[in-house]
Amino acid sequence: MSVKNQVQLITYPDSLGGDLKTLHRVLNTYFSDVFKGGVHILPPFPSTGDRGFAPQTYLEIEPSFGTWEDMKAIGEEFDVLVDLMVNHISRQSSYFQDFLEKGRESEYADLFITLDKIWPDGQPVQQDIDKMFLRRKLPYSTFTIAETGKEEKVWTTFGKTDPSEQIDLDIKSEKVKQLLTDFFLNFKKNNVKIVRLDAVGYVIKKLGTSCFFVEPEIYEFLDWVMKLAASLEIELLPEVHAHYTTQYKLAEHGCWIYDFILPYRILEALINQNSGDLVHYLKTRPKNQFTMLDCHDGIPVKPDLDDLIDTSEAKKIVDVCVARGANLSLILSDEHKAADGFDVHQIRCTYYSALNNDDDAYLTARAIQFFTPGIPQVYYVGLLAGENDYERVKNTGEGREINRHNFSLEEIEQSLEKEAVQRLLRLIRFRNEYAAFQGEFEVLDSPADELRLKWTKDDKSCMLLVDLRAGLAEISYIDEEGFADHFAV
């Protein structure tokens, strides 16, 4: 199975109508000819936090979303992509609950990283922790074992609570490898075609390193999981937020990667009305990437764009977005902030709101994304030209919820009437169907306030011309009869 070079949808299982059955109906009713590339269903598994990213198991579907039969049915018509959090599992999982009961006597004890696997005496050393790329103040949590009353410290990279809700898995353990194999076999049985390896950059813990994307050990794990996936005809998409050189190493290793640089570069070009940095990037980036503008997190900044951006200029872009309602995710470790203190990890807002709810600018951004080589993904809020949801942020206390509005069927139908959405659907269909996108890509020379991108295959060609000053874009192409045609994006 190879990934289709067509547009994919990203959605939560309950964000387009409330559950998987309704999602399937929405896809068939409104988007059957739109998402030919497939649908990324964000974690539909039983979970105890982080909107699905603290899964208890991958062998079941959260009952309020539906069943594996519902997932399988969607997979009959659309290539389904799901997440596998290879780094961690829920504290409430049956595996960790057994460990909490029996401690080292649990049959599942070896699934987890007790601190003696890191420091021989089990005592954490602050100097070692200071070198790590931290996602919380301490990379471990303390638990009391029910049967013995003994305290156990286990590794927890993520989590907003103490103790954390997300317990790291020890990928060196044969038991973990068997568990991951069971999960993959279940995916295969239920029509999953692509698996995103979420948080894969954190799986190696090694003293003296940042414990993030530790080489060469990370490749040993990736090779193992790539071989497993290939045996089941499942494609893999490693998810790594890191310095761009790390992403490029993954691409050279034969992996699909995420283009986490493109969303910022497009935003910057439209705000500054200057294509210089975007043009340079489009000429040098690897092609085996999934492209996106928006997702369930935010618009990536650090570390994805480290050494690619001037932080004083980046601060101006961030300030524009904040003025348009965005909130920010910040880097915790001082060592991983910029020299001038710049610490923005992600800009959290809808992409439509980041562009000031300007239809022309938004459609221009999408056109650039679709003309950029790779597999384009459209997040469901972006699909419906959604604006920042401040109410959800207020009600949940979670900044990322600004871009996670759940649409009722009525809201979906209302959104489909928006001119921006109709224009976007036309653009998606063109990207899916026009033959030249299977051919050769060129970035043509242009003034700094313009952008010209071209695709050619046999007798078909299409060109995107962007006028950054006007915030407008036009596509010219050779039609089926061989005549020149064009339309305003």
Short mmCIF file of C-alpha atoms in Angstrom, two decimals:
data_model
loop_
_atom_site.label_atom_id
_atom_site.label_comp_id
_atom_site.label_asym_id
_atom_site.label_seq_id
_atom_site.Cartn_x
_atom_site.Cartn_y
_atom_site.Cartn_z
CA MET A 1 0.00 0.00 0.00
CA SER A 2 1.35 3.43 -0.84
CA VAL A 3 0.02 6.76 0.40
CA LYS A 4 -2.29 8.43 -2.14
CA ASN A 5 -1.06 11.79 -3.40
CA GLN A 6 -4.39 13.44 -2.60
CA VAL A 7 -5.86 15.55 0.18
CA GLN A 8 -6.52 14.04 3.62
CA LEU A 9 -8.81 15.24 6.41
CA ILE A 10 -7.70 15.46 10.06
CA THR A 11 -10.51 15.22 12.62
CA TYR A 12 -11.32 14.05 16.11
CA PRO A 13 -13.79 11.13 16.18
CA ASP A 14 -16.43 13.38 17.75
CA SER A 15 -15.72 16.73 16.08
CA LEU A 16 -17.88 16.38 12.97
CA GLY A 17 -21.28 15.36 14.29
CA GLY A 18 -20.46 13.68 17.59
CA ASP A 19 -19.31 10.11 16.88
CA LEU A 20 -17.77 7.78 14.29
CA LYS A 21 -21.04 6.71 12.65
CA THR A 22 -21.99 10.34 12.13
CA LEU A 23 -18.47 11.18 10.91
CA HIS A 24 -18.84 8.43 8.29
CA ARG A 25 -22.20 9.85 7.23
CA VAL A 26 -20.77 13.40 7.06
CA LEU A 27 -17.86 12.17 4.92
CA ASN A 28 -20.20 10.41 2.51
CA THR A 29 -22.84 13.15 2.42
CA TYR A 30 -20.61 16.21 1.98
CA PHE A 31 -17.07 15.12 1.22
CA SER A 32 -17.10 11.81 -0.64
CA ASP A 33 -15.17 13.29 -3.59
CA VAL A 34 -13.05 15.60 -1.43
CA PHE A 35 -10.92 13.48 0.92
CA LYS A 36 -9.70 10.92 -1.58
CA GLY A 37 -6.35 10.78 0.23
CA GLY A 38 -7.97 9.51 3.40
CA VAL A 39 -8.90 10.63 6.89
CA HIS A 40 -6.71 10.99 9.97
CA ILE A 41 -8.92 10.16 12.94
CA LEU A 42 -7.30 11.60 16.05
CA PRO A 43 -7.20 9.09 18.94
CA PRO A 44 -10.59 7.29 19.13
CA PHE A 45 -9.40 4.99 21.93
CA PRO A 46 -10.41 4.99 25.61
CA SER A 47 -8.28 7.75 27.13
CA THR A 48 -7.90 9.50 30.45
CA GLY A 49 -6.49 12.85 29.36
CA ASP A 50 -4.98 15.11 26.71
CA ARG A 51 -8.02 14.74 24.41
CA GLY A 52 -7.28 11.13 23.50
CA PHE A 53 -3.49 11.21 23.78
CA ALA A 54 -3.41 9.30 27.08
CA PRO A 55 -4.84 6.02 25.72
CA GLN A 56 -5.61 3.07 27.98
CA THR A 57 -5.46 0.58 25.10
CA TYR A 58 -5.57 0.42 21.29
CA LEU A 59 -7.58 -2.77 21.27
CA GLU A 60 -10.87 -0.94 21.98
CA ILE A 61 -12.66 2.19 20.75
CA GLU A 62 -14.02 4.67 23.28
CA PRO A 63 -17.70 3.54 23.55
CA SER A 64 -19.06 7.10 23.28
CA PHE A 65 -17.39 7.33 19.84
CA GLY A 66 -18.54 3.92 18.57
CA THR A 67 -16.81 0.61 17.83
CA TRP A 68 -14.02 -0.89 15.75
CA GLU A 69 -16.78 -1.87 13.28
CA ASP A 70 -17.43 1.85 12.72
CA MET A 71 -13.71 2.46 12.14
CA LYS A 72 -13.53 -0.53 9.82
CA ALA A 73 -16.51 0.76 7.81
CA ILE A 74 -14.83 4.16 7.30
CA GLY A 75 -11.70 2.27 6.25
CA GLU A 76 -13.65 0.50 3.49
CA GLU A 77 -14.09 3.85 1.71
CA PHE A 78 -11.27 6.08 2.97
CA ASP A 79 -7.65 5.32 3.88
CA VAL A 80 -7.69 5.66 7.67
CA LEU A 81 -4.74 7.06 9.61
CA VAL A 82 -4.60 6.65 13.41
CA ASP A 83 -2.12 7.65 16.10
CA LEU A 84 0.00 5.29 18.15
CA MET A 85 1.57 6.98 21.16
CA VAL A 86 4.68 4.81 21.10
CA ASN A 87 6.19 6.75 24.01
CA HIS A 88 3.48 6.32 26.62
CA ILE A 89 0.20 4.86 27.81
CA SER A 90 -2.42 5.93 30.35
CA ARG A 91 -1.90 5.65 34.09
CA GLN A 92 -5.42 4.13 34.13
CA SER A 93 -4.47 1.37 31.66
CA SER A 94 -4.94 -2.16 32.98
CA TYR A 95 -1.18 -2.67 32.56
CA PHE A 96 -0.12 0.18 34.82
CA GLN A 97 -2.95 -0.41 37.29
CA ASP A 98 -1.59 -3.95 37.76
CA PHE A 99 1.86 -2.48 38.36
CA LEU A 100 0.40 -0.05 40.94
CA GLU A 101 -1.16 -3.03 42.72
CA LYS A 102 1.77 -5.47 42.68
CA GLY A 103 4.85 -3.38 41.90
CA ARG A 104 7.84 -5.35 40.59
CA GLU A 105 5.84 -8.58 40.97
CA SER A 106 3.42 -7.44 38.25
CA GLU A 107 3.69 -9.29 34.93
CA TYR A 108 3.62 -5.83 33.32
CA ALA A 109 6.37 -4.24 35.45
CA ASP A 110 8.90 -4.37 32.61
CA LEU A 111 6.63 -2.29 30.35
CA PHE A 112 7.59 0.78 32.35
CA ILE A 113 10.78 2.71 33.09
CA THR A 114 11.50 2.59 36.80
CA LEU A 115 14.33 4.99 37.62
CA ASP A 116 16.83 2.19 38.34
CA LYS A 117 16.72 1.55 34.56
CA ILE A 118 18.19 5.06 34.16
CA TRP A 119 20.27 5.56 37.32
CA PRO A 120 21.60 2.29 38.84
CA ASP A 121 20.67 3.32 42.40
CA GLY A 122 17.28 4.64 41.25
CA GLN A 123 18.11 8.16 42.50
CA PRO A 124 17.60 10.96 39.95
CA VAL A 125 20.55 13.31 39.35
CA GLN A 126 19.59 16.95 38.68
CA GLN A 127 22.67 17.56 36.48
CA ASP A 128 21.47 14.85 34.11
CA ILE A 129 17.90 16.22 34.13
CA ASP A 130 19.18 19.73 33.32
CA LYS A 131 20.45 18.43 29.95
CA MET A 132 17.06 16.97 28.99
CA PHE A 133 14.43 18.51 26.75
CA LEU A 134 11.67 18.62 29.33
CA ARG A 135 7.93 18.65 28.71
CA ARG A 136 7.18 18.95 32.43
CA LYS A 137 9.25 20.16 35.40
CA LEU A 138 10.42 16.65 36.29
CA PRO A 139 10.57 13.72 33.86
CA TYR A 140 9.25 11.21 36.39
CA SER A 141 6.33 10.67 38.76
CA THR A 142 6.18 9.00 42.18
CA PHE A 143 3.62 6.29 42.95
CA THR A 144 2.91 4.14 46.00
CA ILE A 145 2.55 0.39 45.37
CA ALA A 146 -0.62 -0.93 47.03
CA GLU A 147 0.66 -4.34 48.18
CA THR A 148 3.98 -3.19 49.64
CA GLY A 149 3.48 0.50 50.42
CA LYS A 150 6.82 1.06 48.68
CA GLU A 151 7.34 4.18 46.56
CA GLU A 152 8.22 3.71 42.89
CA LYS A 153 9.42 6.49 40.61
CA VAL A 154 8.62 5.90 36.92
CA TRP A 155 9.48 7.93 33.85
CA THR A 156 6.77 10.32 32.63
CA THR A 157 7.80 12.63 29.79
CA PHE A 158 4.38 14.24 29.41
CA GLY A 159 1.44 15.20 31.59
CA LYS A 160 0.02 18.24 33.30
CA THR A 161 -0.86 16.50 36.57
CA ASP A 162 1.39 15.13 39.28
CA PRO A 163 1.62 12.20 39.16
CA SER A 164 1.29 12.24 35.39
CA GLU A 165 -1.57 10.64 33.50
CA GLN A 166 0.85 9.48 30.75
CA ILE A 167 3.32 6.74 31.71
CA ASP A 168 6.31 6.12 29.45
CA LEU A 169 6.84 2.70 27.90
CA ASP A 170 10.26 1.04 27.85
CA ILE A 171 10.80 0.33 24.16
CA LYS A 172 13.86 -1.81 25.02
CA SER A 173 11.54 -4.29 26.71
CA GLU A 174 10.44 -7.37 24.77
CA LYS A 175 7.07 -7.06 26.50
CA VAL A 176 6.62 -3.57 25.01
CA LYS A 177 7.57 -4.85 21.57
CA GLN A 178 4.96 -7.58 21.90
CA LEU A 179 2.37 -5.07 23.05
CA LEU A 180 3.08 -2.77 20.08
CA THR A 181 2.93 -5.79 17.75
CA ASP A 182 -0.53 -6.67 19.16
CA PHE A 183 -1.68 -3.11 18.53
CA PHE A 184 -0.43 -3.17 14.93
CA LEU A 185 -2.10 -6.53 14.26
CA ASN A 186 -5.37 -5.06 15.52
CA PHE A 187 -4.94 -2.02 13.25
CA LYS A 188 -4.41 -4.29 10.25
CA LYS A 189 -7.52 -6.31 11.09
CA ASN A 190 -9.59 -3.12 11.20
CA ASN A 191 -8.58 -1.47 7.91
CA VAL A 192 -6.07 1.05 9.28
CA LYS A 193 -3.74 2.01 6.41
CA ILE A 194 -1.39 4.57 8.00
CA VAL A 195 -0.09 4.86 11.58
CA ARG A 196 1.30 8.09 12.96
CA LEU A 197 4.04 7.42 15.52
CA ASP A 198 3.18 10.13 18.01
CA ALA A 199 5.92 11.40 20.36
CA VAL A 200 8.40 8.94 18.82
CA GLY A 201 11.25 11.41 19.38
CA TYR A 202 11.07 10.80 23.13
CA VAL A 203 11.32 6.99 23.22
CA ILE A 204 15.07 6.78 23.96
CA LYS A 205 16.20 7.74 27.45
CA LYS A 206 19.97 8.02 27.75
CA LEU A 207 22.02 9.87 30.36
CA GLY A 208 24.18 12.72 29.08
CA THR A 209 21.73 13.47 26.24
CA SER A 210 18.61 15.59 25.85
CA CYS A 211 16.63 12.29 25.84
CA PHE A 212 15.10 13.53 22.59
CA PHE A 213 15.80 11.88 19.24
CA VAL A 214 18.88 10.11 20.61
CA GLU A 215 21.03 8.78 17.77
CA PRO A 216 21.74 6.08 16.72
CA GLU A 217 19.34 4.30 19.09
CA ILE A 218 16.26 6.04 17.64
CA TYR A 219 16.98 4.48 14.25
CA GLU A 220 17.22 1.00 15.74
CA PHE A 221 13.70 1.43 17.12
CA LEU A 222 12.40 2.98 13.89
CA ASP A 223 13.88 0.16 11.81
CA TRP A 224 12.15 -2.37 14.03
CA VAL A 225 8.75 -0.67 13.83
CA MET A 226 9.11 0.04 10.07
CA LYS A 227 9.76 -3.66 9.44
CA LEU A 228 6.71 -4.59 11.53
CA ALA A 229 4.48 -2.08 9.69
CA ALA A 230 5.77 -3.13 6.26
CA SER A 231 4.95 -6.77 7.02
CA LEU A 232 1.32 -5.66 7.55
CA GLU A 233 1.26 -3.26 4.56
CA ILE A 234 0.82 -0.29 6.89
CA GLU A 235 2.53 3.04 6.15
CA LEU A 236 4.22 4.94 8.97
CA LEU A 237 4.35 8.67 9.68
CA PRO A 238 6.77 9.54 12.52
CA GLU A 239 5.70 12.72 14.34
CA VAL A 240 8.74 14.66 15.52
CA HIS A 241 8.88 18.32 16.54
CA ALA A 242 12.60 19.03 16.32
CA HIS A 243 15.34 21.03 14.63
CA TYR A 244 14.75 20.78 10.89
CA THR A 245 18.00 18.81 10.41
CA THR A 246 16.47 16.04 12.55
CA GLN A 247 13.44 15.90 10.28
CA TYR A 248 15.69 15.76 7.23
CA LYS A 249 17.61 12.81 8.73
CA LEU A 250 14.30 10.99 9.11
CA ALA A 251 13.46 11.72 5.47
CA GLU A 252 16.88 10.38 4.41
CA HIS A 253 16.13 7.27 6.49
CA GLY A 254 13.19 6.59 4.18
CA CYS A 255 10.46 7.88 6.46
CA TRP A 256 7.55 10.11 5.65
CA ILE A 257 7.90 13.28 7.72
CA TYR A 258 5.65 16.18 8.71
CA ASP A 259 6.33 19.56 7.18
CA PHE A 260 6.15 21.55 10.39
CA ILE A 261 8.05 24.45 8.78
CA LEU A 262 5.57 25.28 6.00
CA PRO A 263 2.70 26.69 8.16
CA TYR A 264 4.94 29.40 9.62
CA ARG A 265 6.67 30.16 6.32
CA ILE A 266 3.32 30.70 4.57
CA LEU A 267 1.96 32.80 7.43
CA GLU A 268 5.12 34.92 7.46
CA ALA A 269 5.01 35.44 3.66
CA LEU A 270 1.38 36.60 3.79
CA ILE A 271 1.83 38.89 6.82
CA ASN A 272 5.11 40.43 5.57
CA GLN A 273 4.04 40.36 1.89
CA ASN A 274 7.42 38.86 1.06
CA SER A 275 8.09 35.43 -0.45
CA GLY A 276 11.90 35.36 -0.05
CA ASP A 277 12.22 32.88 2.82
CA LEU A 278 9.31 30.77 1.57
CA VAL A 279 10.84 30.49 -1.91
CA HIS A 280 14.20 29.43 -0.47
CA TYR A 281 12.46 26.82 1.67
CA LEU A 282 10.36 25.43 -1.19
CA LYS A 283 13.52 24.98 -3.27
CA THR A 284 15.41 23.03 -0.60
CA ARG A 285 12.90 20.94 1.41
CA PRO A 286 12.57 17.13 1.12
CA LYS A 287 9.53 16.01 -0.89
CA ASN A 288 8.43 12.96 1.14
CA GLN A 289 6.39 15.03 3.57
CA PHE A 290 2.84 15.42 4.81
CA THR A 291 1.91 19.10 4.60
CA MET A 292 -0.44 20.96 6.91
CA LEU A 293 -1.33 24.49 7.96
CA ASP A 294 -3.30 23.66 11.09
CA CYS A 295 -3.76 20.73 13.43
CA HIS A 296 -5.01 19.85 16.92
CA ASP A 297 -1.97 21.54 18.49
CA GLY A 298 -0.68 24.86 17.14
CA ILE A 299 1.43 26.46 14.42
CA PRO A 300 4.96 25.18 15.13
CA VAL A 301 7.76 27.68 15.88
CA LYS A 302 10.45 26.26 18.23
CA PRO A 303 12.29 23.94 17.86
CA ASP A 304 11.01 23.25 14.32
CA LEU A 305 12.32 26.56 12.93
CA ASP A 306 15.46 26.93 15.05
CA ASP A 307 18.29 28.43 12.95
CA LEU A 308 15.82 29.20 10.14
CA ILE A 309 14.27 32.31 11.66
CA ASP A 310 15.43 35.58 13.14
CA THR A 311 13.77 35.50 16.56
CA SER A 312 13.19 39.26 16.61
CA GLU A 313 11.30 38.94 13.33
CA ALA A 314 9.49 35.85 14.60
CA LYS A 315 8.34 37.81 17.65
CA LYS A 316 6.60 40.28 15.31
CA ILE A 317 4.71 37.44 13.59
CA VAL A 318 3.77 35.99 17.00
CA ASP A 319 2.57 39.42 18.17
CA VAL A 320 0.34 39.77 15.09
CA CYS A 321 -1.24 36.38 15.84
CA VAL A 322 -1.71 37.21 19.53
CA ALA A 323 -3.38 40.48 18.51
CA ARG A 324 -5.74 38.34 16.41
CA GLY A 325 -6.64 36.21 19.44
CA ALA A 326 -3.97 33.50 19.57
CA ASN A 327 -2.50 32.09 22.78
CA LEU A 328 0.95 30.55 23.04
CA SER A 329 2.62 27.30 24.08
CA LEU A 330 6.06 28.04 25.53
CA ILE A 331 9.36 26.13 25.89
CA LEU A 332 10.03 25.13 29.53
CA SER A 333 13.78 24.33 29.54
CA ASP A 334 16.00 27.44 29.69
CA GLU A 335 18.65 25.56 27.72
CA HIS A 336 16.24 25.16 24.79
CA LYS A 337 15.09 28.80 24.61
CA ALA A 338 16.71 31.18 22.12
CA ALA A 339 19.69 33.28 23.29
CA ASP A 340 17.44 36.35 23.45
CA GLY A 341 14.86 34.47 25.55
CA PHE A 342 12.45 33.78 22.67
CA ASP A 343 10.50 30.75 23.88
CA VAL A 344 7.45 30.25 21.64
CA HIS A 345 6.88 26.55 20.98
CA GLN A 346 3.58 26.91 19.10
CA ILE A 347 1.11 29.65 18.17
CA ARG A 348 -2.34 28.38 19.13
CA CYS A 349 -5.23 29.65 17.01
CA THR A 350 -7.16 28.65 13.92
CA TYR A 351 -5.26 29.37 10.71
CA TYR A 352 -8.24 31.34 9.43
CA SER A 353 -8.09 33.60 12.50
CA ALA A 354 -4.29 33.93 12.19
CA LEU A 355 -4.99 35.47 8.77
CA ASN A 356 -7.53 37.87 10.30
CA ASN A 357 -10.54 35.90 8.98
CA ASP A 358 -9.60 37.09 5.47
CA ASP A 359 -11.04 34.67 2.88
CA ASP A 360 -8.60 35.65 0.12
CA ALA A 361 -5.51 35.35 2.33
CA TYR A 362 -6.76 32.02 3.71
CA LEU A 363 -7.44 30.53 0.28
CA THR A 364 -4.06 31.81 -0.91
CA ALA A 365 -2.42 29.98 2.01
CA ARG A 366 -4.25 26.76 1.12
CA ALA A 367 -3.29 27.08 -2.54
CA ILE A 368 0.40 27.40 -1.58
CA GLN A 369 0.05 24.34 0.68
CA PHE A 370 -1.58 22.29 -2.09
CA PHE A 371 1.08 23.28 -4.64
CA THR A 372 3.87 22.32 -2.22
CA PRO A 373 5.09 18.75 -2.90
CA GLY A 374 3.76 16.22 -0.38
CA ILE A 375 0.52 14.78 0.95
CA PRO A 376 -1.75 17.70 1.96
CA GLN A 377 -3.79 17.40 5.14
CA VAL A 378 -6.65 19.74 6.05
CA TYR A 379 -7.72 19.97 9.69
CA TYR A 380 -11.49 19.90 10.16
CA VAL A 381 -11.65 23.41 11.70
CA GLY A 382 -9.69 24.75 8.74
CA LEU A 383 -11.95 22.86 6.35
CA LEU A 384 -14.92 24.82 7.72
CA ALA A 385 -13.00 28.14 7.93
CA GLY A 386 -13.46 28.05 11.70
CA GLU A 387 -12.61 30.99 13.93
CA ASN A 388 -10.97 30.96 17.37
CA ASP A 389 -13.14 29.30 20.01
CA TYR A 390 -12.45 31.36 23.13
CA GLU A 391 -15.36 29.76 24.99
CA ARG A 392 -13.73 26.31 24.88
CA VAL A 393 -10.46 27.74 26.21
CA LYS A 394 -12.32 29.43 29.06
CA ASN A 395 -14.37 26.33 29.92
CA THR A 396 -11.49 23.84 29.75
CA GLY A 397 -8.51 25.95 30.80
CA GLU A 398 -6.62 24.37 27.87
CA GLY A 399 -5.14 26.86 25.37
CA ARG A 400 -5.14 24.35 22.51
CA GLU A 401 -8.93 24.09 22.65
CA ILE A 402 -9.04 27.42 20.78
CA ASN A 403 -8.74 25.32 17.61
CA ARG A 404 -10.77 22.26 18.64
CA HIS A 405 -14.39 23.33 18.23
CA ASN A 406 -16.83 20.42 17.90
CA PHE A 407 -19.26 21.02 15.03
CA SER A 408 -22.86 19.82 15.23
CA LEU A 409 -24.52 18.67 11.99
CA GLU A 410 -26.33 22.01 11.87
CA GLU A 411 -23.05 23.93 12.25
CA ILE A 412 -21.44 21.81 9.50
CA GLU A 413 -24.29 22.64 7.11
CA GLN A 414 -24.09 26.34 8.01
CA SER A 415 -20.31 26.35 7.49
CA LEU A 416 -20.67 24.69 4.08
CA GLU A 417 -22.59 27.75 2.93
CA LYS A 418 -19.60 30.02 3.58
CA GLU A 419 -17.96 31.26 0.40
CA ALA A 420 -14.50 30.47 1.83
CA VAL A 421 -15.49 26.83 2.37
CA GLN A 422 -16.94 26.46 -1.14
CA ARG A 423 -13.76 27.94 -2.62
CA LEU A 424 -11.65 25.58 -0.50
CA LEU A 425 -13.64 22.54 -1.65
CA ARG A 426 -13.10 23.56 -5.27
CA LEU A 427 -9.38 23.91 -4.61
CA ILE A 428 -9.20 20.48 -2.94
CA ARG A 429 -10.97 18.85 -5.88
CA PHE A 430 -8.54 20.49 -8.31
CA ARG A 431 -5.57 19.27 -6.25
CA ASN A 432 -7.01 15.74 -6.14
CA GLU A 433 -7.88 15.44 -9.80
CA TYR A 434 -5.45 17.48 -11.89
CA ALA A 435 -2.87 15.12 -13.41
CA ALA A 436 0.12 17.48 -13.28
CA PHE A 437 0.36 17.09 -9.48
CA GLN A 438 1.74 13.59 -10.13
CA GLY A 439 4.59 15.14 -12.17
CA GLU A 440 7.45 17.61 -11.74
CA PHE A 441 7.46 20.66 -9.46
CA GLU A 442 9.22 23.98 -10.05
CA VAL A 443 9.58 27.20 -8.10
CA LEU A 444 9.72 29.92 -10.77
CA ASP A 445 11.63 33.17 -10.34
CA SER A 446 9.45 36.04 -9.19
CA PRO A 447 9.66 39.41 -7.44
CA ALA A 448 9.67 39.27 -3.62
CA ASP A 449 6.02 40.33 -3.43
CA GLU A 450 4.93 37.44 -5.67
CA LEU A 451 5.19 33.65 -5.70
CA ARG A 452 5.01 31.36 -8.74
CA LEU A 453 4.79 27.58 -8.41
CA LYS A 454 4.38 25.15 -11.32
CA TRP A 455 3.57 21.46 -11.84
CA THR A 456 4.02 19.64 -15.17
CA LYS A 457 3.25 16.10 -16.32
CA ASP A 458 3.16 15.17 -20.03
CA ASP A 459 0.81 17.64 -21.76
CA LYS A 460 -0.68 18.95 -18.52
CA SER A 461 0.65 21.84 -16.48
CA CYS A 462 -0.68 24.22 -13.85
CA MET A 463 0.77 27.32 -12.25
CA LEU A 464 -0.07 29.17 -9.06
CA LEU A 465 0.55 32.91 -9.18
CA VAL A 466 0.34 34.66 -5.82
CA ASP A 467 0.22 38.45 -5.43
CA LEU A 468 1.27 38.92 -1.81
CA ARG A 469 0.54 42.63 -1.72
CA ALA A 470 -3.06 42.07 -2.76
CA GLY A 471 -3.31 38.77 -0.86
CA LEU A 472 -4.75 37.12 -3.99
CA ALA A 473 -3.91 33.98 -5.95
CA GLU A 474 -4.80 32.60 -9.38
CA ILE A 475 -4.32 29.18 -10.92
CA SER A 476 -3.75 28.82 -14.65
CA TYR A 477 -3.81 25.35 -16.23
CA ILE A 478 -4.18 23.35 -19.44
CA ASP A 479 -7.67 21.83 -19.58
CA GLU A 480 -8.77 18.42 -20.93
CA GLU A 481 -9.12 19.80 -24.46
CA GLY A 482 -5.62 21.27 -24.36
CA PHE A 483 -6.74 24.88 -23.93
CA ALA A 484 -5.38 27.37 -21.41
CA ASP A 485 -7.78 28.14 -18.57
CA HIS A 486 -7.57 29.82 -15.19
CA PHE A 487 -9.51 30.59 -12.04
CA ALA A 488 -9.11 32.88 -9.04
CA VAL A 489 -8.39 30.96 -5.87
#
